[in-house]
């Protein structure tokens, strides 16, 4: 089979994995070396497809042949999709050729499972080893690993990769048993625990200079959950994510709204969830990680699913109006982070500026704060929302989107905690 | 009132600003103007300038000023000088911490525009292989790019770090940058025709772009917010965008009307057998699921 045809099949097979991050790697670059590659910066999206997704890595499967039968997946053994298989050298060459043209900033390699978990892992690792050792490649490598692979192979993968991941796929064992019968939640979490320990070891080493240096290991792990393939509520999904962040220190949980695939399975609902559900889950995820929210604040027993019409912070604020208004000149950081429309960066700016000046609405306007959204919830030097006493429904109605809304743009770069200004001084 | 005409580069502004500050000339008495002549290439920063005694300013301000200098807004020199004045003679040492101040806000917005332009250059430069060096054998690549602002120098370090192992040039209308394995150097801008149009790998790259696109999740606005049309003419993959969008409806329709595939029985495989055994052992001890 021609290389081009293989690429067509094996990129198509990989596109349902939402992960695209290429940030958070240890700093390294190609100066003084024999090859190309650098990592450690913010992560670059080298292109965007018309699905709005960033293209930063060459994301392919080594092979799309697979022993498993995950019903949401086009590569499952029950699918009649055409199969292909790259040789490790083909992937190595493609990665280098694409990288040198600045199409991509690294490789994201995954694979269908053939013969056994270990056999498959060895093939995947071989690509990474060749890139690193034979071609001195210092760009980003993300390897997908298999929970049942031997711990020693996972360690080897982590040695070459900047990031490794295992997809949890669905938040409950019931869901897996039904839709991905070969997969097992407990074993997946065990493997994540093993990876977490390896990552921690590497970091602990940095604090103790005299300790023997453990081999290098990836700086982070991530995972993906498919949304809408089973009947898990958002509460169940977010609680699973919370466990993964808390107990296993994942860098990112990706949520991938199930979308129709060629080769659909009899076992799956044909109707895809609205894309906005995935978007709301990402917003909720951000609230968990950067805004100090707990899952049981974002979803409730009465409404275990997120409101599709309102962002989850606004929805929370409308349910908890008694804690507002917050005074931008006095309120704590924690309280300001809970104000709808205020992001981490603007909260930092407010906290910094108010040490020297009393903030007025014009100041917030200058920060491009969405005033209509923020005003009912804050006090400023020249503003007190006397009429917050609008009844629930009227206030909610103010925020509902206009009836026709076709697309939702999700800004993946929002709310990255900004650096504190450096205190060093320089000579003019 | 005095008029100060400078070449539109950071070093020139810094030199003049330093003198004006030493003479205690307040911002309201200076008009800044760009030298109409295209600047001769400025060398790396001039540490040889006569040192005029001036108070320290935060290095964060110098970083911002270096960035703002690359912008094209005619007001940038006077706003920078006003901020500098306020930091030093205006008794506003904390100005940098006050993002709500109109001058600071303006400076930050210019910095943001420059930062974005640099980021897009890092993302959207496309190198084309033009040959190998006759002596060293190193691969040689050339790219054409049209940044919005004069950012080539600010953006160059990234390419040096990332592509140290190959020779490359990035050509732009204002200024070009070259790397030969040992040093970066800059030359005057050139026209588009000086750069090659394509690369033998472009077709394979377009194959990848076409295949990684998911027609069932069309979000054209999200794509364009991050990859505005002005960049498309220099991106080999962009020629596919219109057709991918046009085909997507039909492709999804086809997915939705395909016959559903039944599950196939598992093939005989020792590894699958071992998984089944593990699953049988695991399931009784599974933790209760999430509902509290
Ligand atoms: S293991 Fe499951 S999800 Fe992965 S390729 Fe095979 S069928 Fe698809």
Coordinates of C-alpha atoms in Angstrom, one line a residue, chain A:
Chain A
X1 CA 0.0 0.0 0.0
X2 CA 1.2 3.5 -0.8
X3 CA 2.4 5.7 2.0
X4 CA -0.2 8.3 1.2
X5 CA -3.1 5.8 1.4
X6 CA -1.8 4.5 4.8
X7 CA -1.6 8.1 6.1
X8 CA -5.2 8.6 4.9
X9 CA -6.4 5.6 6.8
X10 CA -4.3 5.9 9.9
X11 CA -4.9 9.6 10.4
X12 CA -8.6 9.1 9.8
X13 CA -8.5 6.4 12.5
X14 CA -6.9 8.7 15.0
X15 CA -9.1 11.8 14.7
X16 CA -11.5 10.8 17.4
X17 CA -8.9 11.4 20.0
X18 CA -9.5 15.0 21.1
X19 CA -6.1 15.5 22.9
X20 CA -3.9 18.0 21.1
X21 CA -1.9 19.5 23.9
X22 CA 1.8 20.0 23.2
X23 CA 2.6 22.2 26.2
X24 CA 3.9 21.4 29.6
X25 CA 7.0 19.4 28.4
X26 CA 10.4 19.9 30.0
X27 CA 12.5 22.5 28.3
X28 CA 14.8 21.1 25.6
X29 CA 16.0 22.2 22.2
X30 CA 18.1 21.3 19.3
X31 CA 21.0 23.7 19.8
X32 CA 24.3 21.8 20.0
X33 CA 22.6 18.6 18.9
X34 CA 22.4 16.8 15.6
X35 CA 18.7 17.0 14.9
X36 CA 15.7 19.2 15.2
X37 CA 13.2 19.8 17.9
X38 CA 12.3 21.9 20.9
X39 CA 9.7 21.7 23.7
X40 CA 8.8 23.6 26.8
X41 CA 7.0 26.6 25.4
X42 CA 3.3 27.3 25.4
X43 CA 2.3 24.8 22.7
X44 CA 1.6 25.9 19.2
X45 CA -1.3 25.1 17.0
X46 CA 0.2 24.9 13.6
X47 CA -3.1 24.7 11.8
X48 CA -6.8 24.4 12.4
X49 CA -9.2 22.1 10.6
X50 CA -12.7 23.2 9.7
X51 CA -13.9 21.3 12.8
X52 CA -12.2 24.1 14.8
X53 CA -9.7 21.7 16.3
X54 CA -6.1 22.6 16.6
X55 CA -3.5 20.6 14.7
X56 CA -0.3 20.7 16.6
X57 CA 0.9 17.1 16.3
X58 CA 1.0 14.4 13.7
X59 CA -1.7 12.3 15.2
X60 CA -1.8 8.8 13.8
X61 CA -2.3 5.2 14.7
X62 CA 0.5 2.7 14.0
X63 CA -2.2 0.3 12.9
X64 CA -6.0 0.5 12.9
X65 CA -6.3 -3.3 13.2
X66 CA -7.7 -4.0 16.6
X67 CA -8.6 -7.0 18.7
X68 CA -11.0 -5.0 20.9
X69 CA -14.6 -4.2 20.2
X70 CA -15.2 -0.7 21.5
X71 CA -18.5 0.2 19.9
X72 CA -17.9 3.9 19.7
X73 CA -14.7 3.3 17.8
X74 CA -14.3 3.1 14.1
X75 CA -11.4 0.7 14.5
X76 CA -13.1 -2.0 16.6
X77 CA -12.9 -5.5 15.2
X78 CA -16.6 -5.5 14.2
X79 CA -16.1 -2.6 11.8
X80 CA -15.5 -3.2 8.1
X81 CA -13.2 -0.2 7.8
X82 CA -10.1 -0.8 5.6
X83 CA -7.1 -1.7 7.7
X84 CA -3.5 -0.5 7.3
X85 CA -0.3 -0.6 9.2
X86 CA 2.7 1.8 9.2
X87 CA 6.2 0.4 9.7
X88 CA 8.0 2.2 12.5
X89 CA 10.4 3.7 10.0
X90 CA 7.5 5.2 8.0
X91 CA 6.2 7.0 11.1
X92 CA 9.6 8.2 12.0
X93 CA 10.2 9.6 8.5
X94 CA 6.8 11.3 8.3
X95 CA 7.3 12.9 11.7
X96 CA 10.7 14.3 10.8
X97 CA 9.6 15.4 7.3
X98 CA 6.5 17.2 8.7
X99 CA 8.5 18.7 11.6
X100 CA 11.2 20.2 9.4
X101 CA 8.6 22.0 7.3
X102 CA 7.0 23.4 10.5
X103 CA 3.7 21.7 9.8
X104 CA 3.6 20.1 13.3
X105 CA 5.5 20.3 16.6
X106 CA 5.6 16.6 17.4
X107 CA 4.0 13.2 17.2
X108 CA 1.0 11.7 18.9
X109 CA 1.2 8.0 18.4
X110 CA -1.5 5.5 19.3
X111 CA -2.4 2.1 18.0
X112 CA -5.1 -0.5 17.7
X113 CA -4.2 -3.5 19.8
X114 CA -2.8 -6.3 17.9
X115 CA -1.6 -9.7 19.2
X116 CA -1.3 -8.5 22.8
X117 CA -0.9 -5.3 24.8
X118 CA 2.9 -5.8 25.2
X119 CA 3.5 -6.6 21.5
X120 CA 1.6 -3.4 20.6
X121 CA 3.4 -1.3 23.1
X122 CA 6.8 -2.5 21.9
X123 CA 6.0 -1.3 18.4
X124 CA 4.8 2.1 19.6
X125 CA 7.9 2.5 21.8
X126 CA 10.2 1.5 18.9
X127 CA 9.1 4.6 16.9
X128 CA 9.8 6.9 19.9
X129 CA 13.1 5.3 20.5
X130 CA 14.2 5.6 16.9
X131 CA 13.2 9.3 16.9
X132 CA 15.0 10.1 20.1
X133 CA 18.1 7.9 19.7
X134 CA 18.8 7.5 16.0
X135 CA 17.5 10.9 14.8
X136 CA 18.2 13.0 17.9
X137 CA 14.6 14.4 17.7
X138 CA 13.8 16.8 20.6
X139 CA 10.3 17.7 19.6
X140 CA 7.2 16.7 21.4
X141 CA 6.2 13.0 21.7
X142 CA 2.9 11.9 23.1
X143 CA 2.4 8.1 23.4
X144 CA -0.8 6.3 24.1
X145 CA -0.3 3.4 26.4
X146 CA -2.4 0.4 27.2
X147 CA -3.3 -0.3 30.9
X148 CA -2.6 -4.0 30.6
X149 CA 1.0 -3.5 29.2
X150 CA 3.8 -4.5 31.5
X151 CA 4.9 -1.8 33.9
X152 CA 8.4 -1.9 32.4
X153 CA 7.1 -1.0 29.0
X154 CA 5.1 1.8 30.4
X155 CA 8.3 3.1 32.0
X156 CA 10.1 2.8 28.7
X157 CA 7.4 4.7 26.9
X158 CA 7.6 7.4 29.6
X159 CA 11.3 7.7 29.1
X160 CA 11.0 8.7 25.5
X161 CA 7.7 10.6 25.6
X162 CA 6.9 14.1 26.9
X163 CA 3.4 13.0 27.7
X164 CA 1.7 9.6 28.0
X165 CA -2.0 8.9 28.2
X166 CA -4.5 6.1 28.7
X167 CA -8.0 6.8 27.7
X168 CA -10.5 6.1 30.4
X169 CA -13.2 6.3 27.7
X170 CA -16.3 6.1 29.9
X171 CA -16.8 7.2 33.5
X172 CA -18.3 3.9 34.8
X173 CA -17.5 0.2 34.6
X174 CA -21.1 -0.4 33.6
X175 CA -20.6 1.7 30.5
X176 CA -17.4 0.0 29.6
X177 CA -18.8 -3.5 30.1
X178 CA -21.6 -2.6 27.7
X179 CA -19.7 -0.6 25.1
X180 CA -16.0 -1.6 25.5
X181 CA -16.1 -5.1 26.9
X182 CA -12.3 -5.6 26.9
X183 CA -11.7 -2.4 28.9
X184 CA -11.7 -2.2 32.7
X185 CA -11.9 0.9 34.8
X186 CA -10.0 -0.4 37.8
X187 CA -7.0 -1.6 35.7
X188 CA -6.9 1.7 33.9
X189 CA -6.8 3.6 37.1
X190 CA -4.1 1.3 38.5
X191 CA -2.0 2.0 35.4
X192 CA -2.6 5.7 35.9
X193 CA -1.4 5.4 39.5
X194 CA 1.7 3.7 38.4
X195 CA 2.4 6.5 35.9
X196 CA 1.7 9.1 38.5
X197 CA 4.3 7.5 40.8
X198 CA 6.9 7.7 38.0
X199 CA 6.1 11.3 37.3
X200 CA 6.3 12.1 41.1
X201 CA 9.6 10.3 41.4
X202 CA 11.1 12.4 38.7
X203 CA 9.9 15.6 40.3
X204 CA 11.0 14.6 43.8
X205 CA 14.5 14.1 42.4
X206 CA 14.6 17.8 41.5
X207 CA 14.2 18.7 45.2
X208 CA 17.0 16.4 46.4
X209 CA 20.2 17.0 44.4
X210 CA 22.1 14.2 46.1
X211 CA 19.5 11.4 45.4
X212 CA 20.4 9.0 42.6
X213 CA 18.8 10.3 39.4
X214 CA 15.8 8.2 38.2
X215 CA 15.6 7.8 34.4
X216 CA 13.8 10.6 32.6
X217 CA 10.0 10.3 32.5
X218 CA 7.2 12.1 30.8
X219 CA 6.1 15.3 32.6
X220 CA 2.4 14.6 32.5
X221 CA -0.4 12.2 31.7
X222 CA -3.8 12.9 30.2
X223 CA -7.0 11.0 29.3
X224 CA -10.2 11.2 27.3
X225 CA -13.8 10.6 28.2
X226 CA -16.4 10.1 25.5
X227 CA -19.6 12.0 26.2
X228 CA -23.0 10.9 25.1
X229 CA -22.2 7.3 24.1
X230 CA -23.6 5.9 27.3
X231 CA -26.2 7.5 29.6
X232 CA -23.8 8.9 32.2
X233 CA -24.9 12.3 33.5
X234 CA -22.6 15.2 33.6
X235 CA -22.3 14.8 37.3
X236 CA -21.0 11.3 36.9
X237 CA -18.5 12.4 34.3
X238 CA -17.3 15.3 36.3
X239 CA -17.0 13.2 39.5
X240 CA -14.8 10.8 37.5
X241 CA -12.7 13.7 36.2
X242 CA -12.4 15.0 39.7
X243 CA -11.0 11.6 40.9
X244 CA -8.6 11.6 38.0
X245 CA -7.3 15.1 38.8
X246 CA -7.2 14.5 42.5
X247 CA -5.9 11.0 42.9
X248 CA -3.9 10.5 39.8
X249 CA -2.8 14.1 39.1
X250 CA -3.8 14.1 35.4
X251 CA -2.8 17.2 33.5
X252 CA -5.9 17.2 31.4
X253 CA -9.1 15.3 31.0
X254 CA -10.4 15.7 27.4
X255 CA -14.1 15.4 26.8
X256 CA -15.1 14.1 23.4
X257 CA -18.7 14.4 22.4
X258 CA -19.6 11.2 20.6
X259 CA -20.0 12.0 16.9
X260 CA -21.4 9.8 14.2
X261 CA -18.8 7.6 12.6
X262 CA -18.8 5.6 9.4
X263 CA -19.3 2.0 10.4
X264 CA -21.8 2.7 13.1
X265 CA -22.5 0.0 15.7
X266 CA -25.9 -1.6 16.5
X267 CA -25.1 -1.1 20.2
X268 CA -24.9 2.7 20.0
X269 CA -27.5 5.5 19.9
X270 CA -27.3 7.0 16.5
X271 CA -28.1 10.5 17.8
X272 CA -25.0 12.4 18.8
X273 CA -25.2 14.7 21.8
X274 CA -25.2 18.4 21.0
X275 CA -21.6 19.8 20.7
X276 CA -22.5 22.4 23.3
X277 CA -22.6 19.7 26.0
X278 CA -19.0 19.0 25.5
X279 CA -18.3 22.7 25.6
X280 CA -20.1 23.0 29.0
X281 CA -18.1 20.1 30.4
X282 CA -14.9 21.8 29.5
X283 CA -16.1 25.0 31.2
X284 CA -17.1 23.0 34.3
X285 CA -13.7 21.3 34.2
X286 CA -12.0 24.7 34.2
X287 CA -14.1 25.7 37.2
X288 CA -12.8 22.6 39.0
X289 CA -9.2 23.2 38.2
X290 CA -8.7 26.9 38.3
X291 CA -11.7 28.5 40.1
X292 CA -12.0 26.5 43.3
X293 CA -15.4 24.9 42.6
X294 CA -16.4 21.5 43.7
X295 CA -18.4 19.1 41.6
X296 CA -21.4 19.2 43.9
X297 CA -21.6 22.9 43.4
X298 CA -21.5 22.7 39.6
X299 CA -24.1 19.9 39.4
X300 CA -26.8 19.2 41.9
X301 CA -28.9 16.2 42.7
X302 CA -31.9 18.0 41.3
X303 CA -30.0 18.8 38.0
X304 CA -27.2 16.3 37.4
X305 CA -26.7 17.7 33.9
X306 CA -25.2 21.1 33.1
X307 CA -27.5 23.8 31.8
X308 CA -26.9 23.9 28.0
X309 CA -28.0 27.5 27.7
X310 CA -25.9 29.0 30.5
X311 CA -22.3 28.6 31.3
X312 CA -21.9 26.7 34.5
X313 CA -20.5 29.6 36.6
X314 CA -23.4 31.8 35.7
X315 CA -25.8 28.9 36.4
X316 CA -24.2 28.5 39.8
X317 CA -24.3 32.2 40.5
X318 CA -28.0 32.4 39.7
X319 CA -28.6 29.5 42.1
X320 CA -26.6 31.2 44.8
X321 CA -27.5 34.9 44.5
X322 CA -27.3 35.4 48.2
X323 CA -23.5 35.4 48.1
X324 CA -23.5 38.4 45.8
X325 CA -22.8 41.2 45.1
X326 CA -19.0 41.0 45.5
X327 CA -17.1 44.2 45.9
X328 CA -14.3 44.4 43.4
X329 CA -12.4 46.7 45.7
X330 CA -12.6 44.4 48.7
X331 CA -13.7 40.9 48.0
X332 CA -11.3 38.0 48.3
X333 CA -9.7 36.4 45.3
X334 CA -11.9 33.3 45.9
X335 CA -15.0 35.4 45.8
X336 CA -14.0 37.3 42.7
X337 CA -13.2 34.1 40.9
X338 CA -16.8 33.1 41.4
X339 CA -18.2 36.2 39.7
X340 CA -19.7 35.3 36.3
X341 CA -17.7 37.0 33.6
X342 CA -14.5 37.4 35.6
X343 CA -11.7 35.1 34.4
X344 CA -8.5 34.3 36.3
X345 CA -6.4 36.9 34.4
X346 CA -8.8 39.7 35.1
X347 CA -9.2 38.8 38.7
X348 CA -5.4 39.0 39.0
X349 CA -5.4 42.4 37.3
X350 CA -8.1 43.6 39.7
X351 CA -6.3 42.4 42.8
X352 CA -3.1 44.1 41.6
X353 CA -4.7 47.4 40.6
X354 CA -6.9 47.9 43.6
X355 CA -3.8 48.1 45.9
X356 CA -3.2 51.5 44.3
X357 CA -6.6 52.8 43.1
X358 CA -10.3 52.5 43.7
X359 CA -11.8 50.6 40.8
X360 CA -14.8 52.0 38.9
X361 CA -16.9 50.5 36.1
X362 CA -14.8 52.4 33.5
X363 CA -11.8 50.5 34.8
X364 CA -13.5 47.1 34.3
X365 CA -14.7 48.2 30.9
X366 CA -11.1 48.9 30.0
X367 CA -10.2 45.3 31.0
X368 CA -12.8 44.2 28.5
X369 CA -14.9 42.6 31.2
X370 CA -18.3 41.6 29.8
X371 CA -20.2 44.3 31.7
X372 CA -23.7 43.1 31.1
X373 CA -22.9 39.8 32.6
X374 CA -20.8 41.1 35.5
X375 CA -22.8 44.1 36.7
X376 CA -25.6 42.4 38.6
X377 CA -23.0 40.5 40.7
X378 CA -20.5 43.2 41.7
X379 CA -20.1 46.4 43.6
X380 CA -17.6 49.0 42.3
X381 CA -16.7 52.5 43.5
X382 CA -19.5 54.0 41.3
X383 CA -21.8 51.0 41.1
X384 CA -24.1 49.1 43.4
X385 CA -26.6 46.7 41.8
X386 CA -29.6 47.9 43.8
X387 CA -31.9 45.9 41.6
X388 CA -30.4 42.5 41.9
X389 CA -33.7 41.7 43.5
X390 CA -35.0 40.7 40.1
X391 CA -36.7 37.4 40.5
X392 CA -34.9 34.3 39.4
X393 CA -36.6 33.9 36.1
X394 CA -36.1 37.5 35.0
X395 CA -32.5 37.4 35.9
X396 CA -32.0 34.1 34.1
X397 CA -33.8 35.3 31.1
X398 CA -31.4 38.2 30.8
X399 CA -28.6 35.8 30.1
X400 CA -30.2 33.3 27.8
X401 CA -28.7 33.4 24.4
X402 CA -30.7 34.7 21.4
X403 CA -32.9 31.9 20.2
X404 CA -30.8 31.2 17.1
X405 CA -27.3 30.2 17.8
X406 CA -25.5 28.0 15.3
X407 CA -22.0 27.5 16.5
X408 CA -20.2 27.6 19.8
X409 CA -16.6 28.5 19.9
X410 CA -14.7 27.1 22.7
X411 CA -11.6 29.1 23.5
X412 CA -9.2 26.4 24.7
X413 CA -6.7 29.0 25.7
X414 CA -8.9 30.8 28.2
X415 CA -7.9 31.3 31.8
X416 CA -4.4 30.1 31.8
X417 CA -3.1 31.4 35.1
X418 CA -1.0 34.3 34.2
X419 CA 2.5 34.9 35.6
X420 CA 3.1 37.3 38.4
X421 CA 5.0 40.4 37.2
X422 CA 8.6 40.0 37.7
X423 CA 10.1 42.2 40.4
X424 CA 13.5 42.5 38.8
X425 CA 14.7 45.9 37.6
X426 CA 16.7 46.9 34.6
X427 CA 18.6 49.8 33.5
X428 CA 17.0 52.0 30.8

